[in-house]
Coordinates of C-alpha atoms and ligand atoms in Angstrom, one line a residue:
X6 CA 38.0 -77.4 119.1
X7 CA 35.7 -78.2 116.2
X8 CA 35.7 -81.7 114.8
X9 CA 37.4 -81.7 111.3
X10 CA 35.6 -83.6 108.5
X11 CA 37.4 -85.7 106.0
X12 CA 36.3 -88.5 103.6
X13 CA 37.3 -90.7 100.8
X14 CA 35.2 -91.0 97.6
X15 CA 35.4 -93.9 95.1
X16 CA 33.5 -96.8 93.7
X17 CA 33.8 -99.5 95.0
X18 CA 34.5 -98.0 98.4
X19 CA 33.4 -100.4 101.1
X20 CA 36.9 -102.1 101.2
X21 CA 38.6 -98.8 102.0
X22 CA 40.9 -98.8 105.0
X23 CA 41.4 -95.0 104.8
X24 CA 38.9 -94.2 107.6
X25 CA 40.8 -96.4 110.1
X26 CA 44.2 -95.0 109.0
X27 CA 43.2 -91.4 109.3
X28 CA 41.4 -91.9 112.6
X29 CA 44.6 -93.5 113.9
X30 CA 46.7 -90.6 112.5
X31 CA 44.3 -88.1 114.2
X32 CA 44.8 -89.8 117.6
X33 CA 48.5 -89.7 117.1
X34 CA 48.5 -86.0 116.2
X35 CA 45.9 -85.1 118.8
X36 CA 43.5 -83.9 116.1
X37 CA 39.8 -84.7 116.5
X38 CA 38.4 -85.7 113.2
X39 CA 35.8 -87.7 111.4
X40 CA 36.6 -89.6 108.2
X41 CA 33.7 -91.0 106.1
X42 CA 33.3 -93.1 103.0
X43 CA 31.3 -91.7 100.1
X44 CA 30.2 -94.1 97.3
X45 CA 31.1 -92.1 94.2
X46 CA 28.4 -91.9 91.5
X47 CA 29.4 -92.2 87.9
X48 CA 27.2 -89.2 86.8
X49 CA 27.2 -87.1 90.0
X50 CA 30.8 -87.3 91.1
X51 CA 31.6 -83.6 90.6
X52 CA 28.5 -82.4 92.5
X53 CA 29.2 -84.9 95.3
X54 CA 32.7 -83.4 95.7
X55 CA 31.5 -79.8 95.7
X56 CA 28.7 -80.7 98.1
X57 CA 31.2 -82.2 100.5
X58 CA 33.2 -79.0 100.6
X59 CA 30.1 -76.7 100.7
X60 CA 29.1 -78.6 103.9
X61 CA 32.3 -77.8 105.6
X62 CA 34.5 -80.8 104.5
X63 CA 38.2 -80.1 105.2
X64 CA 39.8 -82.7 102.9
X65 CA 38.8 -85.4 100.5
X66 CA 40.7 -88.4 99.2
X67 CA 39.7 -89.7 95.8
X68 CA 40.1 -93.3 94.7
X69 CA 39.3 -95.3 91.6
X70 CA 37.9 -94.6 89.1
X71 CA 37.7 -90.8 89.7
X72 CA 41.2 -89.6 90.0
X73 CA 41.4 -87.9 86.6
X74 CA 38.0 -86.3 87.1
X75 CA 39.1 -85.0 90.5
X76 CA 42.1 -83.2 88.8
X77 CA 39.8 -81.8 86.1
X78 CA 37.4 -80.4 88.7
X79 CA 40.1 -78.7 90.8
X80 CA 40.9 -75.0 90.2
X81 CA 44.5 -75.4 91.2
X82 CA 46.8 -78.4 91.3
X83 CA 50.3 -79.1 92.6
X84 CA 53.0 -79.9 90.0
X85 CA 53.0 -83.6 90.9
X86 CA 49.2 -83.8 90.3
X87 CA 49.6 -82.0 87.0
X88 CA 52.4 -84.3 85.9
X89 CA 50.3 -87.3 86.9
X90 CA 47.2 -86.1 85.2
X91 CA 45.3 -87.5 88.2
X92 CA 44.6 -86.4 91.8
X93 CA 43.8 -88.4 95.0
X94 CA 43.8 -85.5 97.5
X95 CA 41.5 -82.4 97.5
X96 CA 41.1 -79.5 99.8
X97 CA 39.6 -76.0 99.8
X98 CA 41.7 -73.0 100.5
X99 CA 40.4 -69.5 100.3
X100 CA 37.4 -70.8 98.3
X101 CA 39.7 -72.4 95.8
X102 CA 39.6 -76.2 95.2
X103 CA 43.1 -77.6 95.3
X104 CA 44.4 -81.0 94.1
X105 CA 47.5 -83.1 94.8
X106 CA 48.6 -86.6 94.1
X107 CA 50.3 -88.5 96.9
X108 CA 50.2 -92.0 95.3
X109 CA 53.6 -91.7 93.7
X110 CA 55.4 -90.5 96.8
X111 CA 53.6 -93.2 98.8
X112 CA 54.7 -95.9 96.5
X113 CA 58.3 -94.7 96.3
X114 CA 58.6 -94.5 100.1
X115 CA 57.2 -98.0 100.7
X116 CA 59.0 -99.6 97.7
X117 CA 62.4 -98.3 99.0
X118 CA 62.0 -100.6 102.0
X119 CA 62.3 -103.6 99.7
X120 CA 63.8 -102.6 96.3
X121 CA 66.3 -100.1 94.9
X122 CA 64.8 -98.6 91.7
X123 CA 67.9 -97.0 90.4
X124 CA 69.2 -98.6 87.2
X125 CA 66.4 -101.3 87.1
X126 CA 64.0 -102.2 84.4
X127 CA 60.4 -101.5 85.6
X128 CA 57.0 -102.6 84.3
X129 CA 53.8 -101.0 85.3
X130 CA 50.6 -103.1 84.7
X131 CA 47.6 -100.9 83.9
X132 CA 47.1 -97.4 82.5
X133 CA 44.6 -95.8 85.0
X134 CA 45.0 -93.1 87.6
X135 CA 47.3 -95.0 89.9
X136 CA 49.7 -95.8 87.0
X137 CA 49.8 -92.1 86.1
X138 CA 50.5 -91.1 89.6
X139 CA 53.5 -93.3 90.1
X140 CA 55.4 -92.7 86.8
X141 CA 57.1 -89.3 87.6
X142 CA 58.2 -90.2 91.1
X143 CA 59.6 -93.5 89.7
X144 CA 61.5 -91.5 87.0
X145 CA 63.0 -89.4 89.7
X146 CA 64.4 -92.6 91.3
X147 CA 66.4 -93.1 88.0
X148 CA 65.4 -96.5 86.7
X149 CA 67.0 -97.9 83.5
X150 CA 63.5 -98.0 81.8
X151 CA 59.8 -97.9 82.5
X152 CA 57.4 -99.9 80.4
X153 CA 53.6 -99.6 80.8
X154 CA 51.7 -102.8 79.8
X155 CA 47.9 -102.4 79.5
X156 CA 45.1 -104.2 77.8
X157 CA 43.4 -101.0 76.7
X158 CA 45.5 -99.8 73.8
X159 CA 43.8 -96.4 73.6
X160 CA 44.7 -95.7 77.2
X161 CA 48.1 -97.0 76.5
X162 CA 48.8 -94.6 73.7
X163 CA 47.4 -91.7 75.8
X164 CA 50.0 -92.7 78.4
X165 CA 52.7 -92.7 75.8
X166 CA 51.8 -89.2 74.7
X167 CA 51.6 -87.9 78.3
X168 CA 54.9 -89.6 79.3
X169 CA 57.2 -89.6 76.2
X170 CA 60.1 -91.2 78.2
X171 CA 58.3 -94.5 78.8
X172 CA 57.5 -97.5 76.5
X173 CA 53.9 -98.7 76.2
X174 CA 53.0 -102.2 75.1
X175 CA 50.0 -104.4 74.9
X176 CA 49.7 -106.6 78.0
X177 CA 49.8 -109.8 76.0
X178 CA 53.1 -108.7 74.4
X179 CA 55.0 -108.1 77.6
X180 CA 58.4 -109.7 77.4
X181 CA 60.6 -111.1 80.1
X182 CA 63.6 -108.7 80.6
X183 CA 62.4 -106.9 83.7
X184 CA 63.6 -106.5 87.3
X185 CA 60.4 -105.0 88.9
X186 CA 56.7 -105.5 88.0
X187 CA 54.2 -103.2 89.7
X188 CA 50.6 -104.2 89.4
X189 CA 48.6 -100.9 89.0
X190 CA 45.5 -102.6 87.6
X191 CA 42.2 -102.8 89.4
X192 CA 41.8 -106.5 88.5
X193 CA 41.3 -107.4 92.1
X194 CA 37.9 -105.6 92.1
X195 CA 36.8 -106.9 88.7
X196 CA 35.5 -110.3 87.7
X197 CA 37.9 -110.6 84.7
X198 CA 41.3 -111.9 85.7
X199 CA 44.6 -110.2 85.0
X200 CA 46.1 -112.1 82.1
X201 CA 49.8 -111.6 82.7
X202 CA 52.0 -113.5 80.3
X203 CA 53.9 -115.9 82.6
X204 CA 57.1 -115.4 80.6
X205 CA 57.4 -112.0 82.3
X206 CA 58.1 -113.8 85.6
X207 CA 60.7 -116.1 84.3
X208 CA 63.6 -114.0 85.4
X209 CA 62.1 -113.6 88.9
X210 CA 61.5 -109.9 89.0
X211 CA 60.5 -108.4 92.3
X212 CA 56.7 -108.0 92.2
X213 CA 54.7 -105.2 94.0
X214 CA 50.9 -105.1 94.0
X215 CA 49.4 -101.6 94.5
X216 CA 46.3 -103.5 95.6
X217 CA 46.2 -104.9 99.1
X218 CA 44.4 -107.2 101.4
X219 CA 44.7 -107.0 105.1
X220 CA 45.5 -110.4 106.4
X221 CA 46.2 -112.4 103.3
X222 CA 48.2 -112.0 100.1
X223 CA 46.5 -110.5 97.0
X224 CA 45.8 -112.7 94.0
X225 CA 48.7 -111.0 92.1
X226 CA 51.1 -111.5 95.1
X227 CA 50.1 -115.2 95.3
X228 CA 50.5 -115.7 91.6
X229 CA 54.0 -114.1 91.6
X230 CA 55.1 -116.2 94.5
X231 CA 54.0 -119.3 92.8
X232 CA 56.5 -118.5 90.1
X233 CA 59.2 -118.1 92.7
X234 CA 59.2 -114.2 92.7
X235 CA 59.5 -112.2 95.9
X236 CA 56.3 -110.2 96.1
X237 CA 54.7 -107.5 98.4
X238 CA 51.2 -106.0 98.6
X239 CA 50.4 -102.3 98.7
X240 CA 49.4 -101.8 102.3
X241 CA 52.6 -99.9 103.0
X242 CA 51.9 -97.6 100.0
X243 CA 48.4 -97.0 101.3
X244 CA 49.7 -95.9 104.7
X245 CA 52.4 -93.7 103.1
X246 CA 50.0 -91.9 100.6
X247 CA 47.5 -91.4 103.5
X248 CA 50.3 -89.9 105.7
X249 CA 51.2 -87.5 102.9
X250 CA 47.5 -86.4 102.5
X251 CA 47.3 -86.0 106.3
X252 CA 50.3 -83.8 106.2
X253 CA 48.9 -81.6 103.4
X254 CA 45.6 -81.1 105.3
X255 CA 46.9 -80.8 108.9
X256 CA 50.6 -79.8 108.7
X257 CA 51.7 -82.9 110.8
X258 CA 53.5 -85.9 109.4
X259 CA 52.2 -88.9 111.4
X260 CA 54.2 -92.0 112.4
X261 CA 53.7 -94.8 109.8
X262 CA 55.6 -97.6 111.5
X263 CA 53.1 -98.0 114.4
X264 CA 50.0 -98.1 112.3
X265 CA 51.4 -100.9 110.1
X266 CA 51.5 -103.2 113.1
X267 CA 48.1 -101.9 114.4
X268 CA 46.1 -102.2 111.2
X269 CA 45.0 -105.8 111.7
X270 CA 43.8 -105.0 115.2
X271 CA 42.0 -101.9 114.1
X272 CA 40.2 -103.7 111.4
X273 CA 39.2 -106.8 113.2
Ligands
NDP329 P1 41.6 -97.0 87.5 O1 40.2 -97.5 87.4 O2 41.9 -95.6 87.2 O3 42.5 -97.9 86.5 C1 42.5 -99.3 86.5 C2 43.4 -99.9 85.4 O4 43.4 -101.3 85.6 C3 42.9 -99.6 84.0 O5 44.0 -99.4 83.2 C4 42.1 -101.0 83.7 O6 42.1 -101.2 82.3 C5 43.1 -101.9 84.3 N1 42.5 -103.2 84.6 C6 41.4 -103.5 85.4 N2 41.2 -104.9 85.3 C7 42.1 -105.4 84.5 C8 42.4 -106.7 84.1 N3 41.7 -107.8 84.5 N4 43.4 -106.9 83.2 C9 44.2 -105.9 82.8 N5 44.0 -104.6 83.2 C10 42.9 -104.4 84.0 O7 42.1 -97.5 88.9 P2 43.4 -96.8 89.7 O8 44.5 -96.7 88.7 O9 43.0 -95.7 90.5 O10 43.7 -98.0 90.8 C11 44.3 -99.2 90.3 C12 44.7 -100.1 91.5 O11 45.7 -99.5 92.3 C13 43.5 -100.4 92.4 O12 43.5 -101.8 92.8 C14 43.7 -99.5 93.6 O13 43.2 -100.1 94.8 C15 45.3 -99.6 93.7 N6 45.8 -98.4 94.4 C16 46.4 -98.6 95.6 C17 47.0 -97.6 96.2 C18 47.7 -97.8 97.5 O14 47.9 -96.8 98.2 N7 48.1 -99.0 97.8 C19 46.9 -96.2 95.7 C20 46.2 -96.1 94.5 C21 45.7 -97.2 93.8 P3 40.7 -101.0 81.4 O15 40.7 -99.5 81.2 O16 41.0 -101.8 80.2 O17 39.6 -101.4 82.3

């Protein structure tokens, strides 16, 4: 059988665990595949994507900061990608470029292992592609409220327009009445720190970082734990969103439990 080609495109990309995860899924499903990393270029992103598919690529994951551009490039998009306004999964079918967003379902599936969203007051930090991807799936889990807190007020008001049911505030004005704080910023990759008002942790909300590190807690997880909060990193979400992409491309849902244990070994 012909080797199937997949890849992830983003910038930065070197940290990505997606190749290891998809190789592992491929072994599980008996599908021979290659999965590369493509460093996304600010000006050439669209042609990089089209080139990948022209050269026989089967499926492409998209990561920061290109998820909104990925959706704009696609000719067809699933409802959840349209609702998110951002895409992390692309594929070509009958010469049509399709887009989906698996971040939201990935987050909700992993979060459910630790926290029941129904009736709770949720904060999302950041207003980028990942934040957009998780809002609708979270709404479906029927929280009491969703507040987006971001430092970029233009992005914040664009979010408010796109999702009228949520509240958007400036990061420095975030209050303290919350049960769950989700860090959907890319602060981990940037030099400037995430300036989260410490009052927001006073009531000990559960903290979940969409960012992840393999064998140590992320800066946000450490920070939250220092304030006595229970906190988790986003490795489980990464595996869940990857599994959903794998399912879209190959029609097989791989086992996620085994890979969680195997990830450290695979990456050492
Ligand atoms: P984007 O680049 O689209 O958005 C990043 C957001 O973070 C922007 O709103 C940006 O604000 C904000 N931000 C960055 N640095 C800071 C800071 N120091 N203080 C406050 N806000 C900041 O990235 P994505 O939304 O695609 O990804 C966000 C994070 O989520 C990444 O760390 C990514 O790895 C993670 N992620 C994890 C997944 C998983 O499966 N675990 C899946 C998807 C994403 P501004 O516009 O002002 O710069």
